[in-house]
Short mmCIF file of C-alpha atoms in Angstrom, two decimals:
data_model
loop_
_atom_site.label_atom_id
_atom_site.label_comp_id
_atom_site.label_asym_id
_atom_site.label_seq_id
_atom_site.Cartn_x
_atom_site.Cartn_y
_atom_site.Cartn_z
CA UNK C 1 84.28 57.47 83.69
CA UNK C 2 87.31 58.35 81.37
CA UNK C 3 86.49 60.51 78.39
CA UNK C 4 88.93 58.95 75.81
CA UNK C 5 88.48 62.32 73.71
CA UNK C 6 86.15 64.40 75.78
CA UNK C 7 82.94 62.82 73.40
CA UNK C 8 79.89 63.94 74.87
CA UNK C 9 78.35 60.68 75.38
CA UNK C 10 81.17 60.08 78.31
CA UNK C 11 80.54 63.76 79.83
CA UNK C 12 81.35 63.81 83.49
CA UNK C 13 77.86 64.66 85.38
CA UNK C 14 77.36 68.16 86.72
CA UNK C 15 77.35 66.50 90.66
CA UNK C 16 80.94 65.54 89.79
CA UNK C 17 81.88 68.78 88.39
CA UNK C 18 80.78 70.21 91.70
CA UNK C 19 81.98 67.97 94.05
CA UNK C 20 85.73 68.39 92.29
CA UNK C 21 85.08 71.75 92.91
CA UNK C 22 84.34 72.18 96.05
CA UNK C 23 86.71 69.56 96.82
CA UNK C 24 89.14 72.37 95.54
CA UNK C 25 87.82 75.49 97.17
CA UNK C 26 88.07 73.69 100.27
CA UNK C 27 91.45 72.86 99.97
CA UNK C 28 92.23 76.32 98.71
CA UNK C 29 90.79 77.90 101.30
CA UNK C 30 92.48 75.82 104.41
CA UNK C 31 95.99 76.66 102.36
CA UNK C 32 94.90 80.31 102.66
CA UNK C 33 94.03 80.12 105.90
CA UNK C 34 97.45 78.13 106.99
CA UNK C 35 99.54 80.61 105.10
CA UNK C 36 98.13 83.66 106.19
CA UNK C 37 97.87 82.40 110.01
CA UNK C 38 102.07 81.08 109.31
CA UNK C 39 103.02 85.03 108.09
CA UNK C 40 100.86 86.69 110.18
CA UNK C 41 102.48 84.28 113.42
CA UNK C 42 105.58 84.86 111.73
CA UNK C 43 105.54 88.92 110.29
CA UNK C 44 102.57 90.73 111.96
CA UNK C 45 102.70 90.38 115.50
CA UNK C 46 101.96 93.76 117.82
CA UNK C 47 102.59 95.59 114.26
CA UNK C 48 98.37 96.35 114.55
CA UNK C 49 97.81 95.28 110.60
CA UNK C 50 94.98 94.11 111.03
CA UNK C 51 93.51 97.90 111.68
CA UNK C 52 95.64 99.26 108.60
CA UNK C 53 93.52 96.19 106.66
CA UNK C 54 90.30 97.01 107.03
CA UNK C 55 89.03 97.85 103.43
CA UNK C 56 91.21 97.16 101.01
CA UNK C 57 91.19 94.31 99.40
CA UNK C 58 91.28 94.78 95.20
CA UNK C 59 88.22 92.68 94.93
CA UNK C 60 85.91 94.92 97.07
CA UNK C 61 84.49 96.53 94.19
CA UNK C 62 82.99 93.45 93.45
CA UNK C 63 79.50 92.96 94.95
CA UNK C 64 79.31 89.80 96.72
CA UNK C 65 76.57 88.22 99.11
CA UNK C 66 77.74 89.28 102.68
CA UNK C 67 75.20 87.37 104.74
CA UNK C 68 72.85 84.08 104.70
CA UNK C 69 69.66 85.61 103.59
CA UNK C 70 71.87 87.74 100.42
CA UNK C 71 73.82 84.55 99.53
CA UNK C 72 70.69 82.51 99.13
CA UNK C 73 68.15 85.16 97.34
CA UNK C 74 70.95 85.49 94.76
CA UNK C 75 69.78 84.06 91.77
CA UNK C 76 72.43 81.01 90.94
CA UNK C 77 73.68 82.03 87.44
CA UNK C 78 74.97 85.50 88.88
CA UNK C 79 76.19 83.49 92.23
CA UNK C 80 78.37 81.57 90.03
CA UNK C 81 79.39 84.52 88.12
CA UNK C 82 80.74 85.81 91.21
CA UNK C 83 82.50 83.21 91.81
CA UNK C 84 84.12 83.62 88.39
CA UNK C 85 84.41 87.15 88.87
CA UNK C 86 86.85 86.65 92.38
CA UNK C 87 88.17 83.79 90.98
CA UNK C 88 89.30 85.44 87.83
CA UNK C 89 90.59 88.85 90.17
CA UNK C 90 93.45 86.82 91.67
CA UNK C 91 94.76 85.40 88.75
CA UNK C 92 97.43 87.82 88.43
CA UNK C 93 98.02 88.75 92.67
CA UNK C 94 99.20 85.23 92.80
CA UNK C 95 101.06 85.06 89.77
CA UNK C 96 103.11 88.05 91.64
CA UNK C 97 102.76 86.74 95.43
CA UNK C 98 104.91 83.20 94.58
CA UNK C 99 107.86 85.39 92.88
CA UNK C 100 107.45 87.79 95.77
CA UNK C 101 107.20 85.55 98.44
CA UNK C 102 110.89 84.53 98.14
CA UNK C 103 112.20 88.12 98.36
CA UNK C 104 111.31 88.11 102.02
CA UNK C 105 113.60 87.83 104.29
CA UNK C 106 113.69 84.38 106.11
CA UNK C 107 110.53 83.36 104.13
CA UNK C 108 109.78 79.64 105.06
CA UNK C 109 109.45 77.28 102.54
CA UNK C 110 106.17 76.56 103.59
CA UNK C 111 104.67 79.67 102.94
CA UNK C 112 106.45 79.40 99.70
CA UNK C 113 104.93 76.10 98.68
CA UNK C 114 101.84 77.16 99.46
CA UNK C 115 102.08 79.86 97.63
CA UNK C 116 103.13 77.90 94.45
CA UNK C 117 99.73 74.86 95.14
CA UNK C 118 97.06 78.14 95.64
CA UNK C 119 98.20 79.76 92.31
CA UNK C 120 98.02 75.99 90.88
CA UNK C 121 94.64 74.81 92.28
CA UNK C 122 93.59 78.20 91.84
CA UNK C 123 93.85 78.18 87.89
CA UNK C 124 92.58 74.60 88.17
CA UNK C 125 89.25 75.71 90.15
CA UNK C 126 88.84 78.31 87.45
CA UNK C 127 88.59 75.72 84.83
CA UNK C 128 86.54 73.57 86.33
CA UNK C 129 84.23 76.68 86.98
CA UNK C 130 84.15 77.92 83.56
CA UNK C 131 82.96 73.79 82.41
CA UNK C 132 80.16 74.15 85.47
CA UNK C 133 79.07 77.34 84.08
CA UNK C 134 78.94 76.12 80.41
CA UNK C 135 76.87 72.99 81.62
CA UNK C 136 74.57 75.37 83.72
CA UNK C 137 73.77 78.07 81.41
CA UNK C 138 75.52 76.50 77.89
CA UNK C 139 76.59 79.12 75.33
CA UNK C 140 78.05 82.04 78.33
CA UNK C 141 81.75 81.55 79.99
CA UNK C 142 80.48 84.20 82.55
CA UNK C 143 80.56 88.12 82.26
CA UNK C 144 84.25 89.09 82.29
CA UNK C 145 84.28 91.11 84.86
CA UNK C 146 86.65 91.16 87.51
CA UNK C 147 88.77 93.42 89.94
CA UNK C 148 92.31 94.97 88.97
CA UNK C 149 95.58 94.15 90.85
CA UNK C 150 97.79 96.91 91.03
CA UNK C 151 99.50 95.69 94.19
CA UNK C 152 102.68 94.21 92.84
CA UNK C 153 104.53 97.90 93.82
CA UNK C 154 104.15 97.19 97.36
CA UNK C 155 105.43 94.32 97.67
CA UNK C 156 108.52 95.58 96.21
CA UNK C 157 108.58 98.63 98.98
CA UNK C 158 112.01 98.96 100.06
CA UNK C 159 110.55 99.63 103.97
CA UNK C 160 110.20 96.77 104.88
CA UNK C 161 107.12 97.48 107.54
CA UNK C 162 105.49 98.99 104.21
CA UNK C 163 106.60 95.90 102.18
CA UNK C 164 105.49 93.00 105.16
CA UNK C 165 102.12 95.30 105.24
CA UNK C 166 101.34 94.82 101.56
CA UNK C 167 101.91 91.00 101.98
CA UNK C 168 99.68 90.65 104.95
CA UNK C 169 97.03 92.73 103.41
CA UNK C 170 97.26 90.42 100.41
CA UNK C 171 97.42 87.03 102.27
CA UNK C 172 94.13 88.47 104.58
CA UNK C 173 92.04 89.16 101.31
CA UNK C 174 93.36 86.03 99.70
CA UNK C 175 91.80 84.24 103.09
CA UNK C 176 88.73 85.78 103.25
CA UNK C 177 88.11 85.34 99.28
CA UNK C 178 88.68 82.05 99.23
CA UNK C 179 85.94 81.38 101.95
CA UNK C 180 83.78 82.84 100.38
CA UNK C 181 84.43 80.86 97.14
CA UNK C 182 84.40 77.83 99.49
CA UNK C 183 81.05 79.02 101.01
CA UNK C 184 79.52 79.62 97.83
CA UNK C 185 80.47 76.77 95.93
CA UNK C 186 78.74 74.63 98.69
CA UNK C 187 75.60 76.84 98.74
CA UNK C 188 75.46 76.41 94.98
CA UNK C 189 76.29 72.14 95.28
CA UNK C 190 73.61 72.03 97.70
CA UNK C 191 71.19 74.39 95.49
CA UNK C 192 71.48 72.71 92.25
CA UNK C 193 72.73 69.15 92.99
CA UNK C 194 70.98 68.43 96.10
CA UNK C 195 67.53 70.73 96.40
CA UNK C 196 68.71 72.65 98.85
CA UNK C 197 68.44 69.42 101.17
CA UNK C 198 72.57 69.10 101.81
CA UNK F 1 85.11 110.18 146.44
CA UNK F 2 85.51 107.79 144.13
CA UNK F 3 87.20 107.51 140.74
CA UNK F 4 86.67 107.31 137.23
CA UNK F 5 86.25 103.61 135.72
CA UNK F 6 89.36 101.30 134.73
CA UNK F 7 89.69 100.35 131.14
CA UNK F 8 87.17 97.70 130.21
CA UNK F 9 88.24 94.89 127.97
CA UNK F 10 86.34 93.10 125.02
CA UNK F 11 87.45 89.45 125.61
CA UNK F 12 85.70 87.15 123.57
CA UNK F 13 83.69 87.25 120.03
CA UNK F 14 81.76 84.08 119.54
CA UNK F 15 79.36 83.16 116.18
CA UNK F 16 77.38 79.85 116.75
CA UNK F 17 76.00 79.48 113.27
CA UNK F 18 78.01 82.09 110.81
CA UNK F 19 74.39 84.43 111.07
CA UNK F 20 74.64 85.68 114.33
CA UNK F 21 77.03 86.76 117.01
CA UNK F 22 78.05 88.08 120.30
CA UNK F 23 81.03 90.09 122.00
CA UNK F 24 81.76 89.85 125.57
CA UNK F 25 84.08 92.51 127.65
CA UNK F 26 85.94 92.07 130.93
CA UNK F 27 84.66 95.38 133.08
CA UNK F 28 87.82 96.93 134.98
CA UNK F 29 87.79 98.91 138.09
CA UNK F 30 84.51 100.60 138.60
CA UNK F 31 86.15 103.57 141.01
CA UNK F 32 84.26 102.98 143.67
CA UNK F 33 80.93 104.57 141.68
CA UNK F 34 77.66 102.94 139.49
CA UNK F 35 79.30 102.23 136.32
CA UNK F 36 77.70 101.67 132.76
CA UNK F 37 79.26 100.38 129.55
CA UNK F 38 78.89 101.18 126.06
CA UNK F 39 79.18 99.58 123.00
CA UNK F 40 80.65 100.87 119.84
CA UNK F 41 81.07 98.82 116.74
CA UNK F 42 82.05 100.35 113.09
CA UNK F 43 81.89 97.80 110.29
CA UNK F 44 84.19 97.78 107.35
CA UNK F 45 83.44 100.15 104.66
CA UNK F 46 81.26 102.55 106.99
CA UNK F 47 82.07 105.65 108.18
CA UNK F 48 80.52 106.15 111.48
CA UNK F 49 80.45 103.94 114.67
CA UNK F 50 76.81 102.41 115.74
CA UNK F 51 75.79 101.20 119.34
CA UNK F 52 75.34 97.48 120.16
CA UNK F 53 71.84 96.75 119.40
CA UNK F 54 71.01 94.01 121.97
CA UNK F 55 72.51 94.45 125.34
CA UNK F 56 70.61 91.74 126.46
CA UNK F 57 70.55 88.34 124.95
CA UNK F 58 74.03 87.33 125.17
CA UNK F 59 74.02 87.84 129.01
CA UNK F 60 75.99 89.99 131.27
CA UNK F 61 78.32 92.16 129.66
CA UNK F 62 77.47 91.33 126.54
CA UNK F 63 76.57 92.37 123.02
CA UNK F 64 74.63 90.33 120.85
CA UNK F 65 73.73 90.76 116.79
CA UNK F 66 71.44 89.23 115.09
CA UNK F 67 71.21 88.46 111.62
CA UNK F 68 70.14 92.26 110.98
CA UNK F 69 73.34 93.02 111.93
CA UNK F 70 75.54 90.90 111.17
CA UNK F 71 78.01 90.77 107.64
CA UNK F 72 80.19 88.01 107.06
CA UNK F 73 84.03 88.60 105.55
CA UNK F 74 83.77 91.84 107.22
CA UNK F 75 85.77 93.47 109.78
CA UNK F 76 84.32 94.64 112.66
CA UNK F 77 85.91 97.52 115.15
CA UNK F 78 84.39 97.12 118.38
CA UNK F 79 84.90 98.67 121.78
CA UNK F 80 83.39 99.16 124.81
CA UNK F 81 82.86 102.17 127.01
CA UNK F 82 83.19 102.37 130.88
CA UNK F 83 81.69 105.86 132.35
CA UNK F 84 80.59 107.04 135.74
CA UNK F 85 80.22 110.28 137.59
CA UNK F 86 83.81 110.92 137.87
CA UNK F 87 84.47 110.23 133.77
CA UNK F 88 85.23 107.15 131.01
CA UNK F 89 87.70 105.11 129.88
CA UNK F 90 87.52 103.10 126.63
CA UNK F 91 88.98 99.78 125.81
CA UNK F 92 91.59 99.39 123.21
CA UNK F 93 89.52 97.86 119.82
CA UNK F 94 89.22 94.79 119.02
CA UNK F 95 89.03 93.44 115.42
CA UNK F 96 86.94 90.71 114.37
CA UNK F 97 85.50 88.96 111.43
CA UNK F 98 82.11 86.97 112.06
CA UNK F 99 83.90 84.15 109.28
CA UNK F 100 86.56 83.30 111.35
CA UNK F 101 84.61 82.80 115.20
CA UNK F 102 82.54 80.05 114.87
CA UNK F 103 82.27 78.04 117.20
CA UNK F 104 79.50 75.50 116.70
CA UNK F 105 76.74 73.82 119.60
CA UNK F 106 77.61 70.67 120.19
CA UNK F 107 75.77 68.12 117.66
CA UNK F 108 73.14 66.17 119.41
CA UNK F 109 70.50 63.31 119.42
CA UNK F 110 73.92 60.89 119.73
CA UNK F 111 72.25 57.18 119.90
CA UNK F 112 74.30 54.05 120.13
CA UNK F 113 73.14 50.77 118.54
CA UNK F 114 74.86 47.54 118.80
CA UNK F 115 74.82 45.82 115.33
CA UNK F 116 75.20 41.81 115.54
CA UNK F 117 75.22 40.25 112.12
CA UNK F 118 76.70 37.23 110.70
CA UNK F 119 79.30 38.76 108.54
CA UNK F 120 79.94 41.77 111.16
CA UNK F 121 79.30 42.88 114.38
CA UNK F 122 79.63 46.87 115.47
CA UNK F 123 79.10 49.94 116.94
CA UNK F 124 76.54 51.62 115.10
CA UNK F 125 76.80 55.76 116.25
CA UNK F 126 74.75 58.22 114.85
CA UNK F 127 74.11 61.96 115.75
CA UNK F 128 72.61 65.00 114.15
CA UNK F 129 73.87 68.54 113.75
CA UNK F 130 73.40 70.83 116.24
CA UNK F 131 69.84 72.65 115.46
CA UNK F 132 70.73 76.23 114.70
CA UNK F 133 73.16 75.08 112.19
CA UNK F 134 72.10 75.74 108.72
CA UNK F 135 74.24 72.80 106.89
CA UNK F 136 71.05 71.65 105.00
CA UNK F 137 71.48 74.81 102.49
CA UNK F 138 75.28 74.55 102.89
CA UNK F 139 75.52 77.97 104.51
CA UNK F 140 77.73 75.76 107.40
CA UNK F 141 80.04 72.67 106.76
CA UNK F 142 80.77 70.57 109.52
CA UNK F 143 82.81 68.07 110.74
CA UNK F 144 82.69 66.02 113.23
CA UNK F 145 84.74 64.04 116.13
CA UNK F 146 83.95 61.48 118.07
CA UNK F 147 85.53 60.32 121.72
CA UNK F 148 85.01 56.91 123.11
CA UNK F 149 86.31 54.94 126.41
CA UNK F 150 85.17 52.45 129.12
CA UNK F 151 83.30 53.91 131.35
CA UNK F 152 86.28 52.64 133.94
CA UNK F 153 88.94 53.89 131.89
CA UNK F 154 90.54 57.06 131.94
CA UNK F 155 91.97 57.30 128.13
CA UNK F 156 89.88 58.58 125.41
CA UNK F 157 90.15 56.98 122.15
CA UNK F 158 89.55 60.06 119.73
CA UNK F 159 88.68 59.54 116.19
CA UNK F 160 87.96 62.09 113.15
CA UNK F 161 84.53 61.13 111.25
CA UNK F 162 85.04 63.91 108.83
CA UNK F 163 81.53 64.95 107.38
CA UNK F 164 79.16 62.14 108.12
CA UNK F 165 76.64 62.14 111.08
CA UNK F 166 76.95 58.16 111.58
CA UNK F 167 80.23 55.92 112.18
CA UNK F 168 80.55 52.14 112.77
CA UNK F 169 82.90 51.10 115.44
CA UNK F 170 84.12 47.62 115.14
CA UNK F 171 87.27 47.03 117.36
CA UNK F 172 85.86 47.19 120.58
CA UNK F 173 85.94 44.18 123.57
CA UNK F 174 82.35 42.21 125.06
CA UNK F 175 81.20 42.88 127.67
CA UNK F 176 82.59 46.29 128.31
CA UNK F 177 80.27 49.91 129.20
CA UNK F 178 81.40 52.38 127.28
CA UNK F 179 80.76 56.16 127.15
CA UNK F 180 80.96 57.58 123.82
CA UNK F 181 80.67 61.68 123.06
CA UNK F 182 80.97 63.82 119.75
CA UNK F 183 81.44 67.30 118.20
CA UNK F 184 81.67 69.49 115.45
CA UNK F 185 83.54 72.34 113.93
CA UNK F 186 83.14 75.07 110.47
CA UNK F 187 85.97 73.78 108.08
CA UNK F 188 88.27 76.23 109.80
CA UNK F 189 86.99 77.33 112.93
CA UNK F 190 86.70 76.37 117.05
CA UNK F 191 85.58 72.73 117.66
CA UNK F 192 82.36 73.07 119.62
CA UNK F 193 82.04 71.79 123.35
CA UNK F 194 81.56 67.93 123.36
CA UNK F 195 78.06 66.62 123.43
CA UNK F 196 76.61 65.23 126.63
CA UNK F 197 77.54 61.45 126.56
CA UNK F 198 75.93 58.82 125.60
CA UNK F 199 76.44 54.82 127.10
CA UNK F 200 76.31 51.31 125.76
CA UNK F 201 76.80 47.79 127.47
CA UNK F 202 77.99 45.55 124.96
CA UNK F 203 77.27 41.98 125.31
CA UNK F 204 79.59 39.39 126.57
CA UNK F 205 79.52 36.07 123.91
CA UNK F 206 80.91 38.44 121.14
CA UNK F 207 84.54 38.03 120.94
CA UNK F 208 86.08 40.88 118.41
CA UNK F 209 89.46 41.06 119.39
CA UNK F 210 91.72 39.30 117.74
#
């Protein structure tokens, strides 16, 4: 239904809210994925990243369910403040990665674009999460808490193994945070839309 | 006489269900001598290495972990030791995050149903997900594909369902046996293997083709 001026009579329903979400994690997430598969095709291979990645991603300060059993005894108010929390933490890394992206040599414009529709849908997702949490638990946007990006230095390295490092590292967290948005998001459809009975 | 081992190789990490997995390795050259293996794994954020916990489950040269041990979104270092009498040799690691090796089962209970109504006749497929997939919670998202040909013919007609567990065929010609097959894959993983096949004989008055 179309909400002429937003009058609460015409709300859209909570089901909708999520399913436009997690319509929009999804999608987020498989751009992610592409991009990050593309540069690491592209940039990474036999340069053994992947070892140099292991544990550093800016958002691993946050505490976030790493398993079936922890993602499901979470209680769903603090899941979704997780979700807020990530979402909120790469706010600013993408702001950076699109106007870094096209310093690198030979960048395709597909990485590029993608670039440009995650830091889109990503403020987008974040919207529609802070109007799912407001319906949920009205009266609290969500704790403010989220992790610090202080990354933008590296991707301005003039060594450029350094440089292409600091962009894979960034493209592999932005992968794996997104799925677990994604992942959550569903849990949390299926929780308090559906019983649990997806 | 004899030699130390060759340099074992971990070939394969497979998750079924995004709760469990297992890691397989290649032995090498045993030098001639009884040869055991041993498996290391460090997970991200921990300092030391551990030992695979079940040698056993996954099979031969194997290492499964069960839900005990097993983290999502996390990297895992594993690698595999080869040692007899005459020394070791260790295989190079291999990186892996349970998140991005899924590979489903194959979806089952397929059943075919030939739908003959006024207004429409059909295919009427349905199938469920495969059992150790937890999609009712929404831990797992699948979708699905389905394959479908004569049982003569030698093309497969392949067609994405998307989410659903049921799909109505309608373009297909009387008379004909067909053999019909589906599976499933995580919203960015391996498809699984396809499920064992299921037939139909469609009647002969119909006539759908136009």
């Amino acid at each position: 239904p179309i909400c002429p001026n937003g009058s609460d009579s015409c709300q859209v329903s909570l089901g909708d809210l999520f399913d436009r979400a997690v319509k929009l994690s999804h999608y987020i997430h498989s751009l992610s994925a592409e991009m990050f598969n593309e540069f690491d095709e592209r940039y990474a291979q036999g340069r053994g990243f992947i070892a140099k990645a292991i544990n550093s991603c800016h958002t691993s300060t946050l505490t976030t369910p790493e398993d079936k059993e922890q993602a499901q005894q979470i209680h769903h108010e603090d899941l979704l403040n997780v979700v807020l929390s990530v979402l909120r933490s790469w706010n600013d890394p993408l702001l950076h990665l699109v106007s870094e992206v096209q310093r690198i040599k030979e960048a395709p414009d597909t990485i590029l674009w993608k670039a440009m529709e995650i830091e889109e849908q990503n403020k987008r997702l974040l919207e529609g999460m802070e109007k799912i949490v407001g319906r949920v638990h009205p009266g609290d946007i969500g704790n403010e808490v989220y992790s610090t990006w202080s990354g933008l230095p590296s991707l301005q390295l003039a060594d450029e193994d350094s440089r292409l490092f600091a962009f894979y590292n960034l493209l592999h967290c932005l992968r794996r945070d997104s799925h677990k948005i994604d992942n959550y998001l569903k849990l949390l459809k299926c929780r308090l839309i559906h019983d649990s009975n997806c | 006489n004899g030699q130390p081992p060759g340099k074992p190789e971990i070939i394969r990490c497979r998750s079924p269900e995004k709760e469990t997995f297992t890691c397989w390795w290649k032995p090498s050259s045993d030098g001639g001598l009884p040869t055991n293996y041993t498996l290391f794994y460090k997970k991200e954020r921990e300092k030391s290495y551990n030992e695979c916990p079940d040698y056993k489950s996954g099979g031969p040269n194997s290492c499964y972990f069960d839900q005990k041990h097993t983290s999502i979104w996390t990297i895992y270092n594993v690698t595999v030791k080869a040692t007899n009498d005459l020394g070791s040799n260790t295989s190079a690691p291999y990186y892996v995050d349970v998140a991005y090796i899924v590979e489903p089962d194959p979806p089952v209970n397929l059943t075919l149903e030939w739908v003959d109504q006024a207004y429409a006749k059909y295919l009427l497929l349905n199938w469920a997900s495969p059992p150790l997939a937890d999609v009712r919670s929404g831990w797992l998202t699948l979708e699905y594909e389905l394959r479908i040909k004569p049982e003569e013919g030698q093309e497969w007609e392949i067609i994405f369902v998307g989410l659903g567990t049921k799909y109505q065929l309608f373009s297909l010609n009387s008379g004909v046996k067909y053999v019909v097959q589906v599976r499933c894959r995580t919203d960015n993983g391996e498809w699984s293997q396809w499920s064992s096949e299921s037939y139909i004989q469609l009647p002969k008055e119909f006539r759908l083709k136009d």
